[in-house]
XYZ file of C-alpha atoms in Angstrom:
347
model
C 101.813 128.780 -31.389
C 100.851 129.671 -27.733
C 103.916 128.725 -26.088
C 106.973 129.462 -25.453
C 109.760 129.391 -22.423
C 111.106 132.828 -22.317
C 113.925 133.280 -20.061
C 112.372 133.979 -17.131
C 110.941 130.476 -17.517
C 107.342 131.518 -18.226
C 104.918 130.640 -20.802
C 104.978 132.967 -23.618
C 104.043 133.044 -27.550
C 106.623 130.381 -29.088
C 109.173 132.791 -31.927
C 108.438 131.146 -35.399
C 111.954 131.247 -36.669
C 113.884 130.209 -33.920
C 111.608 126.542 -34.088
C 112.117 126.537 -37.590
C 116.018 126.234 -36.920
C 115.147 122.739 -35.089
C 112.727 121.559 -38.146
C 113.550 117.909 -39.424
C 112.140 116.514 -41.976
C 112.258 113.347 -40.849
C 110.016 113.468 -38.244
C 107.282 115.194 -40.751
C 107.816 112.119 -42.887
C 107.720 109.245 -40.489
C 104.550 110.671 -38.871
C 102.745 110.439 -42.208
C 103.939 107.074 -42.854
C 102.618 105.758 -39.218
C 99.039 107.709 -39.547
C 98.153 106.452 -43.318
C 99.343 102.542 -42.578
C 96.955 102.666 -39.139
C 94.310 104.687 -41.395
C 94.175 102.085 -43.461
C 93.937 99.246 -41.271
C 91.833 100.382 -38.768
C 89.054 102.489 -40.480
C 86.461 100.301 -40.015
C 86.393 100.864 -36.254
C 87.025 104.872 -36.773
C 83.318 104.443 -38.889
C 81.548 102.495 -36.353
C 83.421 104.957 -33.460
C 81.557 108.110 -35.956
C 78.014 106.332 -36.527
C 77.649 105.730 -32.410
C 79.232 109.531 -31.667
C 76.442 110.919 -33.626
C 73.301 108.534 -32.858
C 71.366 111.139 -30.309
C 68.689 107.700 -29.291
C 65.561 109.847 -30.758
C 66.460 110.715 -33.595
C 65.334 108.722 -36.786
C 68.385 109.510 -38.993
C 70.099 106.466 -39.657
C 70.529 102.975 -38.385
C 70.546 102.315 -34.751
C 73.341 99.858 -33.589
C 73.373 98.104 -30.035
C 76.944 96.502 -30.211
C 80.049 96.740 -32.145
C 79.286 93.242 -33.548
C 75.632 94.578 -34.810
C 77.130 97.524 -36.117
C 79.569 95.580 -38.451
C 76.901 93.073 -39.751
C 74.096 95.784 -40.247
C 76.710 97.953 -42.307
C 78.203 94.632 -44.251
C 74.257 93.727 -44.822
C 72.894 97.112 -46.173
C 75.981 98.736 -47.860
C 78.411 95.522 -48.728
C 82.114 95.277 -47.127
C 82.767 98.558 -49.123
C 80.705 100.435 -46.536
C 82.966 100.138 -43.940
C 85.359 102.022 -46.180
C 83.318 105.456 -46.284
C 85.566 108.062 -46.106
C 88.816 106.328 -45.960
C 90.576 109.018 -48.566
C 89.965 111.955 -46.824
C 90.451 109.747 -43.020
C 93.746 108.754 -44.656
C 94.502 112.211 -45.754
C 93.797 114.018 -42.333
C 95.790 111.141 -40.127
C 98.511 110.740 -42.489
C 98.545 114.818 -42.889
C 97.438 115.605 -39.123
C 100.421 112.806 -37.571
C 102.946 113.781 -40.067
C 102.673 117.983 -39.015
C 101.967 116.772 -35.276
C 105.307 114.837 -35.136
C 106.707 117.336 -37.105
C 105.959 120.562 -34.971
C 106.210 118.656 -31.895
C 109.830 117.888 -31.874
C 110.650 120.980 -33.747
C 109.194 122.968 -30.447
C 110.369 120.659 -27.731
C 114.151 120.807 -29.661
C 113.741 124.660 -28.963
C 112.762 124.792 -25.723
C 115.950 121.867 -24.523
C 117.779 124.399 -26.688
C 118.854 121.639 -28.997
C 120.328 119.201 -25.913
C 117.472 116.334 -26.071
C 119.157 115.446 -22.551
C 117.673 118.063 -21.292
C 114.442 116.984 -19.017
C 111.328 119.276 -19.490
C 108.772 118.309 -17.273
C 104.826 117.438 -17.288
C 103.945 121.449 -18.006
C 106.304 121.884 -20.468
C 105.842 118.260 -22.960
C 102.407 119.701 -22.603
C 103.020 122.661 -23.842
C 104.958 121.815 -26.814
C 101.899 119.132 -27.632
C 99.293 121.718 -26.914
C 101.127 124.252 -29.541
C 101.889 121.493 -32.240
C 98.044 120.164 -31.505
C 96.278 123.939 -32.699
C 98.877 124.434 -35.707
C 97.968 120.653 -36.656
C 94.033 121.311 -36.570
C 94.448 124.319 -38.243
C 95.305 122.834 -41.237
C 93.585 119.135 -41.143
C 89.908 120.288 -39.814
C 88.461 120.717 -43.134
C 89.434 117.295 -43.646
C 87.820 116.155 -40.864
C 84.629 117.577 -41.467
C 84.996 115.873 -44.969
C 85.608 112.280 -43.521
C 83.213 112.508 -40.962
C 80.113 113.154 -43.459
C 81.069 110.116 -45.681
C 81.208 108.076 -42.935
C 78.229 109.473 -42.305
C 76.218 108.725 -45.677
C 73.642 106.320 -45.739
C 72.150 104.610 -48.734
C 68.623 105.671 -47.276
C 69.752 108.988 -47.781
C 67.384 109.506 -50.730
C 65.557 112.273 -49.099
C 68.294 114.400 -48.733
C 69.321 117.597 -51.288
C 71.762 116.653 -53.987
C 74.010 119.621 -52.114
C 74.439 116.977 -48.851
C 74.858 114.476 -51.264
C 78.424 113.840 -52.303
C 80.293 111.171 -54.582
C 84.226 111.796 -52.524
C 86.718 113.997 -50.767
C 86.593 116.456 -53.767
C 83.156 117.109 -53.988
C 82.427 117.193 -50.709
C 85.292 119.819 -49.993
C 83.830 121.449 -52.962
C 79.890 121.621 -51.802
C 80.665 122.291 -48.477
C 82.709 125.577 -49.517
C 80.182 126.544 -51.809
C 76.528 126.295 -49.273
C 78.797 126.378 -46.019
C 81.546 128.903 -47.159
C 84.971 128.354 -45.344
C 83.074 128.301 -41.662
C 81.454 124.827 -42.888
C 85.187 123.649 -43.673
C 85.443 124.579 -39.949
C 82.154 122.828 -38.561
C 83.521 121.025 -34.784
C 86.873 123.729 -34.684
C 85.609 124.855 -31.038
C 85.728 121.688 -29.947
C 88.533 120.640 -31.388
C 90.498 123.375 -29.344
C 89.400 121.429 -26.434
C 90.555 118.238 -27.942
C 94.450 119.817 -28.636
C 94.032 118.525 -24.549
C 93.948 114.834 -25.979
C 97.322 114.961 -28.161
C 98.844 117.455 -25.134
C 98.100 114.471 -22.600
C 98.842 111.464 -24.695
C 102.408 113.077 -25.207
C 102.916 114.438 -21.950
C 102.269 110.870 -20.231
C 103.766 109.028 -23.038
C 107.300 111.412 -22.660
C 106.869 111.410 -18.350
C 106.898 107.420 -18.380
C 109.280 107.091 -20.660
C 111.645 109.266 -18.585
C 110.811 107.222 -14.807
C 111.513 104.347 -16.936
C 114.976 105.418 -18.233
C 115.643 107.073 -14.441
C 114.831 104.059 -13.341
C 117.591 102.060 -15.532
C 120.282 105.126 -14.753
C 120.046 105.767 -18.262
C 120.245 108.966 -20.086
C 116.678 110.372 -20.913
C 116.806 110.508 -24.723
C 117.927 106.864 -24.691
C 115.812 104.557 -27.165
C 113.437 102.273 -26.289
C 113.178 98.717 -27.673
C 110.116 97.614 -29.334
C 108.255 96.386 -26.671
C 108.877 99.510 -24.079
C 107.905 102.068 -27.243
C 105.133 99.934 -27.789
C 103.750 99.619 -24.375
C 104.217 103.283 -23.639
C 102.317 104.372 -26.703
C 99.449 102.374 -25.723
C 99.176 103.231 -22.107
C 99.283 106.776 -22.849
C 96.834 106.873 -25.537
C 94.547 105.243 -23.601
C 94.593 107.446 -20.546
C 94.173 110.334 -23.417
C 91.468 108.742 -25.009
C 89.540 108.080 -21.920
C 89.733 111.250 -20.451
C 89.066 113.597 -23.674
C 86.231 111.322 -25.352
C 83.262 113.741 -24.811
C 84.987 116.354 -27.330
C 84.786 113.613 -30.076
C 81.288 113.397 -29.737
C 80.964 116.805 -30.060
C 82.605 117.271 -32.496
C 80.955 114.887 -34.109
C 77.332 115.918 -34.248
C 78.952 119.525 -35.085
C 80.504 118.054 -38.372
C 77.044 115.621 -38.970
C 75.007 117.073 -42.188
C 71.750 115.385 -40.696
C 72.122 117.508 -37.462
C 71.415 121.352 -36.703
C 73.105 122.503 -33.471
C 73.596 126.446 -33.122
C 77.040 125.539 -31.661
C 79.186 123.902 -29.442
C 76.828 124.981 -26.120
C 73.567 123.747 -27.732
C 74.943 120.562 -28.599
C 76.774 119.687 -25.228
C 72.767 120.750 -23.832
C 71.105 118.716 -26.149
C 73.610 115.220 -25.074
C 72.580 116.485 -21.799
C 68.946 116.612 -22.181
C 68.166 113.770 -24.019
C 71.011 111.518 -23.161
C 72.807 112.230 -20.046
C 76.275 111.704 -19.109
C 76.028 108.358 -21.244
C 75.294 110.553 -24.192
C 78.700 112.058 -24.334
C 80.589 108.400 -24.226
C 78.506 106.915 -26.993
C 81.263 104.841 -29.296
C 83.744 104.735 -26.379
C 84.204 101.306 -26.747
C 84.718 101.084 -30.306
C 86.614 103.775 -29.885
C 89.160 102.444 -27.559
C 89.326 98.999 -29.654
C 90.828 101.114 -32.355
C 93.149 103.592 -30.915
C 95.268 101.146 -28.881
C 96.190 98.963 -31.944
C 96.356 102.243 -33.886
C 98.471 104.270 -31.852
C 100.539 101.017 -31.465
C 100.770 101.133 -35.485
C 101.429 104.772 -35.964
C 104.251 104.613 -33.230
C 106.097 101.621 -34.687
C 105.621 102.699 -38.188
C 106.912 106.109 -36.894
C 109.517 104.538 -35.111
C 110.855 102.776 -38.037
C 110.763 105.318 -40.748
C 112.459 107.977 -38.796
C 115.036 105.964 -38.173
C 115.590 105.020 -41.638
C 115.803 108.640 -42.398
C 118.528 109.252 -39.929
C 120.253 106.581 -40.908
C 120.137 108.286 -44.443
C 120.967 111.981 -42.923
C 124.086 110.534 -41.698
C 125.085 108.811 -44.748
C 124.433 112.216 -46.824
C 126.640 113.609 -43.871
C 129.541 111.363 -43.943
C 129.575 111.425 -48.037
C 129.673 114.988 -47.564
C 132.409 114.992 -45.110
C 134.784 112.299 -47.297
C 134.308 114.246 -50.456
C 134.953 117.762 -48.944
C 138.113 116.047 -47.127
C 139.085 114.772 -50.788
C 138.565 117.936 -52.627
C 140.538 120.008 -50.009
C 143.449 118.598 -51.378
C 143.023 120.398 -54.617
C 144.428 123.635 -54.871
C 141.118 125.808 -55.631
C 139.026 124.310 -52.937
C 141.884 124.120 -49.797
C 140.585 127.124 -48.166
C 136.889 126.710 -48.620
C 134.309 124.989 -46.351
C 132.568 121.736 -46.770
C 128.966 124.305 -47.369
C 131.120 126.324 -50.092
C 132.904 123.101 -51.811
C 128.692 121.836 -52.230
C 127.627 124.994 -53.584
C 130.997 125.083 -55.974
């Protein structure tokens, strides 16, 4: 993790155990449950978003779409409805996975640096901070997945001319050629510029956590006071789109990095090549699909979120006060009256 408030109030390197002490499962859980149901709804879009990223205008390699509309009826047309579908398992797989740890990580950091007193206001530096740190530790982990997803959307059935090595039949087998003509580094195809785009979560959370605090200044209410559905769903869009908006270019990037009928000789040449060939335009290609999907998805994955983590404090404090009433009704036995509720459990 790169951050950390020591107690001088500067940024440091965030201590690993400490953070773990604020862990909760909960929010690991409910993240996953928010990025597989928008996953699965919106992948479609997320394909489409992939197939304009990558289409550099001179290239022959693949099918050329002019609008989102054309794009749907050319794929239904030459590869049936299932086509939209390509690489839902391992899409699924990295949102589910990459919301789940980002959630996870995210509160566990922020809980450290309030200390553990969620009234405690942190500021624009610091929420980004905490999403910045929780954004590397996330990619870490989910970019091989992401390089996996991307090159099954990214198969086309007039992809006859291609080696049986580019060629792959699901999440497995691609992981598994990849590994064994890329080594590990072609599990890591787009990492550079997925750095840059720890700048998307970092913002998204930053403005999302910033409104949601004017809003509850606004109402004299305490900062860690719940939203209804409506504010936590208006929030989550309007900060997601700012995000996506101003980080797009890193997508497409990222993109043509991870793209098995592209060679770039890294991040610099590609960002030269969009330049060249494309211009400014170049690095927005897909915006608009783009944007049609992440406002409904964030929307989703925040409700979704929203839900299940409640749930699962409602069943923390349950196991709590079970805990509590059967400690309180052992005590009164002889052998456990001088023990604690911890030692009664383990007894």
């Amino acid at each position: 993790m790169s951050s950390a408030i020591k107690s001088s109030g500067t940024p440091g390197i965030t201590p690993l155990l400490p953070v773990l002490r604020h862990c909760k499962y909960e929010h690991f859980v409910a993240g996953i449950s928010g990025g597989v149901v928008s996953t699965l709804m919106l992948h479609p879009l997320d394909l489409i978003k992939t197939r304009f990223a990558v289409s550099d205008g001179h290239s022959r390699v693949g099918p050329q779409y002019s609008s989102l509309k054309s794009a749907v009826v050319q794929i239904v047309r030459s590869e049936g409805v299932k086509g939209l579908y390509r690489g839902v398992t391992p899409n699924v797989l990295g949102s589910g996975g990459a919301w789940g740890l980002y959630f996870f990580f995210y509160n566990s950091i922020k809980a450290w640096i309030q200390g553990g007193n969620s009234k405690k206001p942190l500021g624009p530096s610091l929420h980004m901070f905490a999403a910045a740190d929780a954004g590397i530790l996330t990619l870490i982990v989910t970019n091989p997945l992401w390089v996996v997803k991307t090159r099954l959307c990214l198969q086309y059935m007039d992809d006859k001319h291609l080696p049986e090595t580019l060629k792959y039949k699901g999440t497995v087998d691609a992981i598994r050629k990849i590994y064994r003509t890329e080594g590990l580094r072609g599990l890591y195809r787009g990492f550079v510029p997925g750095m840059f785009g720890v700048s998307h979560g970092a913002i998204q959370f930053m403005v999302y956590e910033e409104l949601k605090n004017w809003y509850n200044n606004y109402l004299n209410a305490p900062i860690d006071t719940r939203l209804n559905t409506f504010e936590y769903i208006f929030f989550a869009a309007i900060s997601k789109l700012i995000a996506a908006a101003s980080t797009y270019p890193y997508q497409v990037v990222r993109a043509r990095l991870q793209d098995h009928h592209h060679n770039y000789n890294g991040s610099i040449h590609c960002v030269q090549s969009i330049w060249r060939y494309e211009g400014w335009r170049g690095f927005y290609k897909g915006l608009s699909a783009n944007l049609t999907r992440v406002t409904p998805a964030t929307v989703i994955t925040f409700v979704c979120t929203k839900t299940c983590l409640t749930i699962c404090v409602k069943e923390r404090w349950i196991k709590n006060e079970l805990c509590q009433f059967s400690s309180r009704i052992l005590k009164r036995i002889p052998k456990f009256r001088n023990c604690t509720a911890r030692e009664i459990m383990k007894k």
